[in-house]
Structure formats: C-alpha cells, structure tokens
Short mmCIF file of C-alpha atoms in Angstrom, two decimals:
data_model
loop_
_atom_site.label_atom_id
_atom_site.label_comp_id
_atom_site.label_asym_id
_atom_site.label_seq_id
_atom_site.Cartn_x
_atom_site.Cartn_y
_atom_site.Cartn_z
CA MET A 105 -39.74 -27.89 -52.46
CA ALA A 106 -37.40 -25.17 -51.26
CA LEU A 107 -36.25 -21.67 -52.18
CA GLY A 108 -32.59 -20.82 -52.62
CA LYS A 109 -30.95 -18.74 -49.88
CA VAL A 110 -27.54 -17.09 -49.69
CA SER A 111 -25.98 -15.48 -46.60
CA VAL A 112 -22.56 -13.98 -46.03
CA ASN A 113 -21.36 -13.68 -42.42
CA ASN A 114 -18.35 -11.91 -41.01
CA LEU A 115 -16.38 -14.26 -38.77
CA ASN A 116 -14.48 -12.76 -35.84
CA LEU A 117 -11.38 -14.90 -35.34
CA GLY A 118 -10.03 -12.85 -32.44
CA GLN A 119 -6.83 -11.82 -34.22
CA GLY A 120 -6.88 -8.11 -33.37
CA ALA A 121 -4.58 -6.18 -31.08
CA VAL A 122 -5.26 -5.81 -27.36
CA SER A 123 -5.15 -2.33 -25.84
CA GLU A 124 -1.86 -1.97 -23.96
CA ILE A 125 -2.11 -0.59 -20.43
CA GLU A 126 1.51 -1.23 -19.51
CA ARG A 127 3.35 1.96 -18.46
CA TYR A 128 0.07 3.78 -17.79
CA PHE A 129 -0.03 4.70 -14.11
CA LEU A 130 -2.65 6.27 -11.83
CA PHE A 131 -1.27 8.93 -9.46
CA ILE A 132 -3.32 9.67 -6.34
CA GLY A 133 -2.51 12.39 -3.83
CA PRO A 134 -3.29 15.85 -2.45
CA ALA A 135 -3.33 18.69 -4.98
CA ALA A 136 -4.69 22.20 -5.26
CA ALA A 137 -6.92 21.81 -8.32
CA ASN A 138 -9.42 19.36 -9.86
CA VAL A 139 -10.01 17.66 -6.51
CA GLY A 140 -12.32 14.69 -7.00
CA ALA A 141 -11.72 14.54 -10.75
CA LEU A 142 -9.69 12.17 -12.90
CA VAL A 143 -7.21 14.15 -14.97
CA PRO A 144 -5.42 12.59 -17.98
CA LEU A 145 -1.86 13.83 -18.40
CA ASP A 146 0.89 13.59 -20.99
CA THR A 147 4.17 15.30 -21.81
CA GLN A 148 2.40 18.47 -22.99
CA SER A 149 0.06 18.89 -20.02
CA ASP A 150 0.17 22.12 -18.01
CA LEU A 151 0.61 20.78 -14.50
CA ASP A 152 -0.22 24.16 -12.95
CA ALA A 153 -3.61 24.07 -14.66
CA ALA A 154 -4.22 20.38 -14.08
CA LEU A 155 -3.01 20.08 -10.48
CA GLY A 156 -2.87 23.67 -9.23
CA ALA A 157 -0.20 26.35 -9.22
CA ALA A 158 0.73 25.67 -5.61
CA ASP A 159 3.22 22.97 -4.70
CA SER A 160 1.64 19.68 -3.65
CA ALA A 161 2.64 16.09 -3.00
CA LEU A 162 0.88 14.89 -6.15
CA LYS A 163 2.29 17.57 -8.41
CA THR A 164 5.85 16.96 -7.20
CA GLN A 165 5.72 13.24 -7.99
CA VAL A 166 3.94 13.68 -11.32
CA ALA A 167 6.50 16.26 -12.46
CA ALA A 168 9.35 13.88 -11.62
CA ALA A 169 7.61 10.99 -13.36
CA ARG A 170 7.02 13.01 -16.51
CA LEU A 171 10.67 14.10 -16.66
CA ASN A 172 11.89 10.51 -16.40
CA GLY A 173 9.09 8.94 -18.46
CA GLY A 174 10.30 9.79 -21.95
CA ASP A 175 8.50 11.32 -24.91
CA ARG A 176 5.55 8.88 -24.81
CA TRP A 177 4.79 9.30 -21.12
CA ALA A 178 1.10 9.47 -20.20
CA ALA A 179 -0.69 8.97 -16.91
CA LEU A 180 -3.90 9.54 -15.01
CA ALA A 181 -4.02 11.77 -11.93
CA ALA A 182 -6.62 11.75 -9.17
CA PRO A 183 -6.23 14.88 -7.01
CA ILE A 184 -7.73 14.58 -3.51
CA ASP A 185 -7.92 16.71 -0.38
CA ALA A 186 -5.41 16.07 2.37
CA ASP A 187 -8.04 14.31 4.50
CA ASP A 188 -9.59 12.26 1.64
CA ARG A 189 -9.02 8.52 1.23
CA TRP A 190 -6.99 7.24 -1.70
CA GLN A 191 -9.30 4.19 -1.74
CA ASP A 192 -12.21 6.34 -2.88
CA ALA A 193 -10.22 7.84 -5.75
CA LEU A 194 -9.04 4.40 -6.81
CA GLU A 195 -12.58 3.03 -6.81
CA GLN A 196 -13.81 6.01 -8.81
CA ALA A 197 -11.17 5.35 -11.47
CA GLN A 198 -12.14 1.69 -11.68
CA GLN A 199 -15.85 2.41 -11.91
CA GLN A 200 -15.17 4.77 -14.81
CA GLY A 201 -13.31 2.03 -16.66
CA HIS A 202 -9.72 3.22 -16.31
CA SER A 203 -7.29 0.32 -16.55
CA VAL A 204 -3.78 1.09 -15.31
CA GLU A 205 -0.67 -0.95 -14.68
CA ALA A 206 0.27 0.70 -11.40
CA VAL A 207 -1.24 2.90 -8.72
CA VAL A 208 1.09 5.54 -7.26
CA ILE A 209 0.14 6.92 -3.84
CA ALA A 210 1.85 10.25 -3.21
CA THR A 211 0.92 10.53 0.49
CA PRO A 212 3.67 8.82 2.54
CA VAL A 213 2.86 5.77 4.65
CA SER A 214 4.12 5.42 8.20
CA ALA A 215 3.15 1.87 9.19
CA GLY A 216 3.08 -1.61 7.75
CA ALA A 217 -0.71 -1.76 8.06
CA GLU A 218 -0.98 0.91 5.36
CA LEU A 219 1.14 -1.19 3.00
CA ALA A 220 -1.03 -4.22 3.72
CA ALA A 221 -4.12 -2.14 2.91
CA LEU A 222 -2.57 -1.17 -0.42
CA HIS A 223 -1.90 -4.79 -1.26
CA ASP A 224 -5.45 -5.74 -0.30
CA ALA A 225 -6.71 -3.06 -2.67
CA MET A 226 -4.61 -4.44 -5.54
CA ILE A 227 -5.95 -7.95 -4.94
CA ALA A 228 -9.50 -6.57 -4.80
CA LEU A 229 -9.04 -5.00 -8.24
CA GLY A 230 -8.25 -8.41 -9.65
CA ASN A 231 -11.14 -10.07 -7.85
CA THR A 232 -13.70 -7.43 -8.83
CA TYR A 233 -12.59 -6.16 -12.23
CA GLY A 234 -10.08 -8.76 -13.44
CA ARG A 235 -7.42 -6.03 -13.52
CA ARG A 236 -3.83 -6.69 -12.52
CA CYS A 237 -2.07 -3.76 -10.84
CA PHE A 238 0.82 -3.15 -8.52
CA ALA A 239 1.08 -0.25 -6.07
CA MET A 240 3.89 2.21 -5.46
CA ALA A 241 3.93 3.79 -2.02
CA ALA A 242 6.11 6.47 -0.49
CA SER A 243 7.57 6.70 2.98
CA THR A 244 8.81 9.93 4.52
CA GLY A 245 12.30 11.28 4.04
CA ILE A 246 14.61 12.17 6.88
CA ASP A 247 13.91 15.14 9.16
CA PRO A 248 17.24 17.01 8.89
CA ASP A 249 16.52 19.03 12.02
CA SER A 250 15.96 16.18 14.46
CA GLN A 251 17.05 12.80 13.03
CA THR A 252 20.38 11.11 12.52
CA TRP A 253 20.72 8.50 9.81
CA ALA A 254 20.69 5.74 12.41
CA GLN A 255 17.41 7.02 13.86
CA TYR A 256 15.85 7.41 10.43
CA LEU A 257 16.92 3.93 9.38
CA ALA A 258 15.41 2.34 12.47
CA GLU A 259 12.14 4.21 11.85
CA GLN A 260 11.96 3.04 8.23
CA GLN A 261 12.88 -0.57 8.91
CA ALA A 262 9.95 -0.85 11.29
CA ILE A 263 7.53 0.00 8.45
CA THR A 264 8.31 -3.03 6.28
CA LEU A 265 9.11 -5.48 9.08
CA ASN A 266 7.08 -8.70 8.64
CA VAL A 267 4.96 -7.16 5.87
CA SER A 268 3.97 -9.51 3.04
CA ALA A 269 2.61 -7.48 0.14
CA PRO A 270 3.77 -8.95 -3.20
CA ARG A 271 2.03 -6.25 -5.24
CA VAL A 272 3.46 -3.29 -3.33
CA LEU A 273 6.80 -1.52 -3.46
CA VAL A 274 7.73 1.35 -1.16
CA VAL A 275 10.10 4.25 -1.91
CA PRO A 276 11.61 6.45 0.84
CA GLN A 277 11.36 10.10 -0.16
CA LEU A 278 15.04 10.70 0.55
CA HIS A 279 15.30 13.42 -2.08
CA GLY A 280 11.67 14.51 -1.92
CA ASN A 281 10.58 13.15 -5.31
CA ASP A 282 12.08 9.63 -5.41
CA LEU A 283 8.66 8.02 -5.89
CA GLY A 284 7.93 10.02 -9.02
CA VAL A 285 11.41 9.44 -10.41
CA LEU A 286 11.00 5.66 -10.13
CA ALA A 287 7.46 5.79 -11.53
CA GLY A 288 8.73 7.64 -14.58
CA ARG A 289 11.65 5.28 -15.03
CA LEU A 290 9.30 2.27 -14.99
CA ALA A 291 6.94 3.96 -17.46
CA ASN A 292 9.58 4.93 -20.02
CA ALA A 293 8.70 3.37 -23.37
CA ALA A 294 12.35 3.43 -24.47
CA VAL A 295 12.99 0.32 -22.38
CA SER A 296 11.13 -2.94 -21.85
CA ILE A 297 8.88 -3.69 -18.92
CA ALA A 298 11.21 -6.65 -18.40
CA ASP A 299 14.11 -4.29 -17.69
CA SER A 300 15.08 -3.52 -14.12
CA PRO A 301 15.16 0.18 -13.17
CA MET A 302 18.72 -0.63 -12.09
CA ARG A 303 19.73 -0.70 -15.77
CA VAL A 304 22.59 1.78 -16.13
CA ALA A 305 22.36 1.90 -19.95
CA THR A 306 18.94 3.54 -19.55
CA GLY A 307 20.77 6.63 -18.29
CA PRO A 308 20.91 8.48 -14.97
CA LEU A 309 17.93 9.67 -12.99
CA LEU A 310 16.57 13.06 -14.04
CA GLY A 311 15.45 15.85 -11.72
CA LEU A 312 16.18 13.99 -8.50
CA GLY A 313 15.98 16.34 -5.50
CA GLU A 314 18.95 17.52 -3.48
CA THR A 315 21.04 15.02 -1.54
CA PRO A 316 19.66 14.94 2.02
CA GLN A 317 21.62 15.43 5.23
CA ASP A 318 20.87 14.33 8.75
CA ALA A 319 20.88 16.41 11.93
CA ASP A 320 24.67 16.09 12.14
CA GLY A 321 25.11 17.41 8.62
CA VAL A 322 26.13 14.00 7.20
CA PRO A 323 25.11 13.52 3.54
CA LEU A 324 23.18 10.39 2.62
CA PRO A 325 25.66 7.50 3.09
CA ALA A 326 25.81 4.54 0.73
CA ALA A 327 25.47 2.26 3.76
CA VAL A 328 22.04 3.71 4.56
CA ARG A 329 20.89 3.06 1.00
CA ALA A 330 22.15 -0.52 1.27
CA ALA A 331 20.36 -1.04 4.60
CA LEU A 332 17.12 0.34 3.18
CA ASP A 333 17.42 -1.97 0.17
CA ALA A 334 17.97 -4.90 2.51
CA ALA A 335 14.75 -3.88 4.29
CA ARG A 336 13.00 -4.17 0.87
CA PHE A 337 12.75 -0.45 0.17
CA SER A 338 13.49 0.79 -3.36
CA VAL A 339 16.24 3.39 -3.39
CA SER A 340 18.60 5.25 -5.69
CA GLN A 341 22.29 4.45 -5.86
CA THR A 342 25.59 5.80 -7.15
CA TYR A 343 28.82 4.23 -8.40
CA PRO A 344 32.07 5.82 -7.14
CA ASP A 345 33.97 7.63 -9.90
CA TYR A 346 31.06 7.07 -12.31
CA PRO A 347 28.96 10.20 -12.86
CA GLY A 348 25.22 10.20 -12.35
CA VAL A 349 22.66 8.82 -9.90
CA PHE A 350 20.94 5.57 -10.82
CA TRP A 351 18.41 3.23 -9.22
CA GLY A 352 18.62 -0.10 -7.45
CA ASP A 353 16.09 -2.90 -7.64
CA ALA A 354 12.40 -2.05 -7.44
CA ASN A 355 11.79 -4.40 -4.52
CA LEU A 356 8.35 -5.88 -3.97
CA LEU A 357 7.36 -6.68 -0.40
CA ASP A 358 7.19 -10.39 -1.06
CA ALA A 359 8.38 -13.19 1.19
CA PRO A 360 11.95 -14.52 0.96
CA GLY A 361 12.34 -17.17 -1.72
CA SER A 362 9.35 -15.93 -3.74
CA ASP A 363 9.39 -15.56 -7.52
CA PHE A 364 8.15 -11.96 -7.31
CA GLN A 365 10.71 -10.09 -5.25
CA VAL A 366 11.44 -7.55 -8.02
CA VAL A 367 8.91 -5.68 -10.08
CA GLU A 368 10.14 -6.73 -13.53
CA HIS A 369 9.15 -10.34 -12.84
CA LEU A 370 5.64 -9.32 -11.81
CA ARG A 371 5.22 -7.02 -14.81
CA ILE A 372 5.94 -9.66 -17.46
CA VAL A 373 3.61 -12.19 -15.81
CA ASP A 374 0.84 -9.60 -15.53
CA LYS A 375 1.26 -8.60 -19.19
CA ALA A 376 0.98 -12.20 -20.33
CA ALA A 377 -2.04 -12.75 -18.06
CA ARG A 378 -3.87 -9.73 -19.49
CA ARG A 379 -3.48 -10.98 -23.05
CA VAL A 380 -4.29 -14.59 -22.29
CA ARG A 381 -7.40 -13.49 -20.38
CA VAL A 382 -8.81 -11.84 -23.52
CA LEU A 383 -8.21 -15.02 -25.53
CA LEU A 384 -9.99 -17.11 -22.89
CA ILE A 385 -12.98 -14.76 -22.82
CA GLN A 386 -13.32 -15.10 -26.59
CA ARG A 387 -13.54 -18.89 -26.19
CA VAL A 388 -16.33 -19.04 -23.60
CA ALA A 389 -18.94 -21.59 -24.82
CA ASP A 390 -17.19 -21.87 -28.19
CA ARG A 391 -17.29 -25.52 -29.24
CA ARG A 392 -14.24 -25.01 -31.40
CA LEU A 393 -12.40 -25.44 -28.12
CA ASN A 394 -12.94 -29.07 -27.29
CA SER A 395 -10.97 -32.11 -26.23
CA THR A 396 -10.16 -33.37 -29.72
CA PRO A 397 -6.46 -33.40 -30.63
CA ASN A 398 -6.88 -30.83 -33.41
CA SER A 399 -8.72 -28.41 -31.13
CA MET A 400 -6.23 -28.83 -28.31
CA ALA A 401 -3.33 -28.15 -30.68
CA ALA A 402 -5.05 -25.08 -32.18
CA THR A 403 -5.91 -23.66 -28.76
CA THR A 404 -2.39 -24.25 -27.46
CA SER A 405 -0.99 -22.41 -30.46
CA ALA A 406 -3.42 -19.51 -29.95
CA LEU A 407 -2.54 -19.14 -26.27
CA MET A 408 1.14 -19.25 -27.14
CA ALA A 409 0.80 -16.27 -29.52
CA PRO A 410 1.13 -13.60 -26.78
CA LEU A 411 4.21 -15.36 -25.42
CA ARG A 412 5.78 -15.49 -28.88
CA ALA A 413 5.10 -11.76 -29.30
CA MET A 414 6.66 -10.98 -25.91
CA ALA A 415 9.70 -13.07 -26.83
CA ARG A 416 10.37 -11.33 -30.15
CA SER A 417 13.93 -9.98 -30.30
CA VAL A 418 15.55 -7.47 -32.67
CA ALA A 419 19.02 -7.64 -34.20
CA PHE A 420 20.43 -4.22 -35.09
CA ALA A 421 23.93 -2.85 -35.66
CA GLY A 422 25.54 -6.04 -34.50
CA GLN A 423 23.56 -6.09 -31.25
CA VAL A 424 20.66 -8.32 -30.25
CA TYR A 425 17.94 -6.65 -28.22
CA PRO A 426 16.14 -9.50 -26.49
CA GLY A 427 12.41 -9.76 -26.04
CA GLU A 428 10.67 -9.54 -22.71
CA ILE A 429 10.88 -13.30 -22.16
CA GLN A 430 12.63 -16.26 -23.70
CA PRO A 431 10.87 -17.91 -26.68
CA PRO A 432 8.24 -20.41 -25.50
CA GLN A 433 8.99 -24.09 -25.92
CA ASP A 434 6.86 -27.15 -26.49
CA GLY A 435 5.18 -28.03 -23.23
CA ASP A 436 5.13 -24.45 -21.88
CA ILE A 437 1.34 -24.46 -22.28
CA VAL A 438 -0.72 -27.36 -20.96
CA LEU A 439 -4.52 -27.62 -21.24
CA VAL A 440 -6.37 -29.80 -18.73
CA TRP A 441 -10.08 -30.62 -18.97
CA GLN A 442 -11.49 -30.76 -15.43
CA SER A 443 -14.96 -31.61 -16.72
CA LYS A 444 -16.92 -31.40 -19.97
CA THR A 445 -17.42 -27.66 -19.42
CA ARG A 446 -14.32 -26.59 -17.52
CA VAL A 447 -10.78 -26.32 -18.87
CA GLU A 448 -7.64 -25.01 -17.18
CA ALA A 449 -4.52 -23.69 -18.90
CA TYR A 450 -1.04 -23.75 -17.38
CA LEU A 451 1.58 -21.42 -18.89
CA THR A 452 5.31 -21.10 -18.23
CA LEU A 453 7.25 -17.86 -18.82
CA ARG A 454 11.04 -17.68 -18.72
CA PRO A 455 12.65 -14.29 -18.09
CA HIS A 456 16.11 -13.68 -19.48
CA ASN A 457 19.12 -13.77 -17.19
CA CYS A 458 20.12 -10.25 -16.16
CA PRO A 459 23.48 -9.31 -14.56
CA LYS A 460 23.16 -7.20 -11.42
CA ASP A 461 26.34 -8.32 -9.63
CA LEU A 462 29.36 -8.31 -11.91
CA THR A 463 32.92 -9.24 -10.97
CA ALA A 464 36.13 -9.16 -13.00
CA ASN A 465 39.08 -11.27 -11.92
CA ILE A 466 42.44 -10.04 -13.21
CA ALA A 467 45.56 -12.17 -13.18
CA LEU A 468 49.15 -11.11 -13.77
CA ASP A 469 51.27 -13.19 -16.12
CA LEU A 470 54.94 -13.00 -15.06
CA SER A 471 56.17 -15.81 -17.25
CA THR A 472 59.30 -15.29 -19.31
CA ASP A 473 58.96 -15.59 -23.05
CA THR A 474 61.44 -18.03 -24.57
CA GLU A 475 62.25 -18.70 -28.14
#
C-alpha cells in the first residue's frame, strides 16, 4: 500500500544574466583622504570629499577618467599613502569581493621589474580568485628643466626593454594625466570593449593636460610619440590639419607575434571567459552533461550562447553596428572528454577586421573623350 504524494520543485536552468564587470576599473594611488578605504565613484561623486581637496596622483587620474568615461562611468578607488604598497590595496579589494576589469596604478613605474610585478599580480588574481584583469601603469613624463626629448626617450625605452607582460600596458604621463584619459576612454559605455581607443569616431580626448616641452623648449614631436609606440608604450596622437587629440593603440607588453598585443583582443577573450566560466560552474557534477550525442549538442549550444550575444549586431539608419566578435560557426566549440569525470571545452572567437592604416590611391585620367 502507498499514500499519494505531490511535490512541485523550482528548476534553475541557468538562464539568468551575469553581472557585467567590463568597464569597471580599480584606481590605486596616493591621495589625501580615505587612505586605506575602498571608495566607489561615479559621475556625481565629489572627488574633493572622496579623495581629498589637495591635488594628488590618484585624484588627477580619476578626474581625467571620469571626464572621458561618459555618463555611465563608475569606478572603485583605493587611496594609499605615498609609501604604501599598491599590492596591499589590490588584495584588500579582492578579499572584499570587488571584481574589476582593470587595475590602474597612478604611481609611475621606473623599471621593467615593476611592470613584471604588475603582471604577476594579474596572473595571481586569476589563479586565486578566477578573476581576469589587466593592469594600466604610468611612467613619468619629461622633466622640462633638465631633459631633452632624446634623453627622455632613451630613459623610457629602457623601462619596457625585454619585458614580457601580456596583461600590462604602460602610459607615459606626457601631459600629466594621460593614464586617466586612456582609462576613461576604455571605460566609456558608448563604445564596445572590442573598439580600439584609436577610434577617431569616438571623438577627441577630453581634458588632456598641456602639451609638454623639453629643456630646449621643443614641443612634443610626433616622432617621439611614434618611437614610444614602437617601444610598446600607449600614447596620444594627432592628425595634421585635423582638429583634436586622439589616442593610438593601447599596447600590451606581449611578445612579438602574439595574439594579445593590443588591449581590445584581450578584453573580448576575457569577457567570453568570464561568461563561460559561470556556465561551467553550473554544470559541475550535473549528469545532464554527459557524453551522449544529445547532451554534447545541448552543452555546445549553451556554451555558444555568450558568443552569440557578443556577436549581436544592430542595423540602424542605414548603418550596421557590428557586435564585439563575428558570429560563431559550427565547430567553434569542441568538447573533449578526458575521462569519465573530466571534460575540456575549446572555444574560438573571431574579432572583426579593423582599419588602422588606411591609404587612398588617386589616379589621373587624361584620356580624350571621343564620340
């Protein structure tokens, strides 16, 4: 004999949205207020109250980032004393559960070992917390009282020489707030994370400091910018007879021939990895993921969903605004069972082509028209 029983269970199919951390940056540097605290900021924040009324390295970069970051800009600031370690502030933010896309260090570096330490810290975040971040570092600007451009260039080139740090980019403080300007440009929600900060249609840089001069009174030459870019620094640029100051590539300190020499490539891969990671966590010890054909097809489709979302384009007013990547194709996701309890997924992302070197060839037609 038996008694009737009825139960109704809620099934979680893992179809909800994932919190987006892209464009949310952590700024670390000396400031005059809230030292040792983590201060959330947005476009309406009073920076004098949050970071102190006095000028500081952190406040200067945050102000520039906010100006260039658009109406949805938000960030996290970690004010420290001049002799404090940025590593401690970074660890504090991680322990308190703050996930960010990038870490911006306002105190300038002076040697390649400091850039290597930044990269090590970014890798450690992934190893310890499963968080993918890249770091933005500053180097000093020119000393107009004692340095020529040639001397300054030689000093800067020595910093990045032989440094391999694929999750670090370094910005010379030529105008005093270049680091913050780039950080804001990368965090602007009006453009995609797949867009290069070089994109002219985004508009000119806002609030960039005064054009620097060397000890001989020579304004910043375009050749110095080009040499710094060749040394893998990230610098501003201008176009003759075209008003405004723009940016070049945001160069990562990766090895020649690598896939991640510019930040937009790293950002789209990291975004996809964050979303796929959540889907994999939801499938731990779930027997719905198994080696049967139906399960493999369903899992492949589920893992492809973030890629399809990233690839979504919009057609408006006769223009097509492409997604962050090209639409995924059959075979872009492969599942491999290494054992009965271990499965590995391989995913392929295809960024769109993007013109950064454009040339027009003009020919003259001198032929004679004949009837």
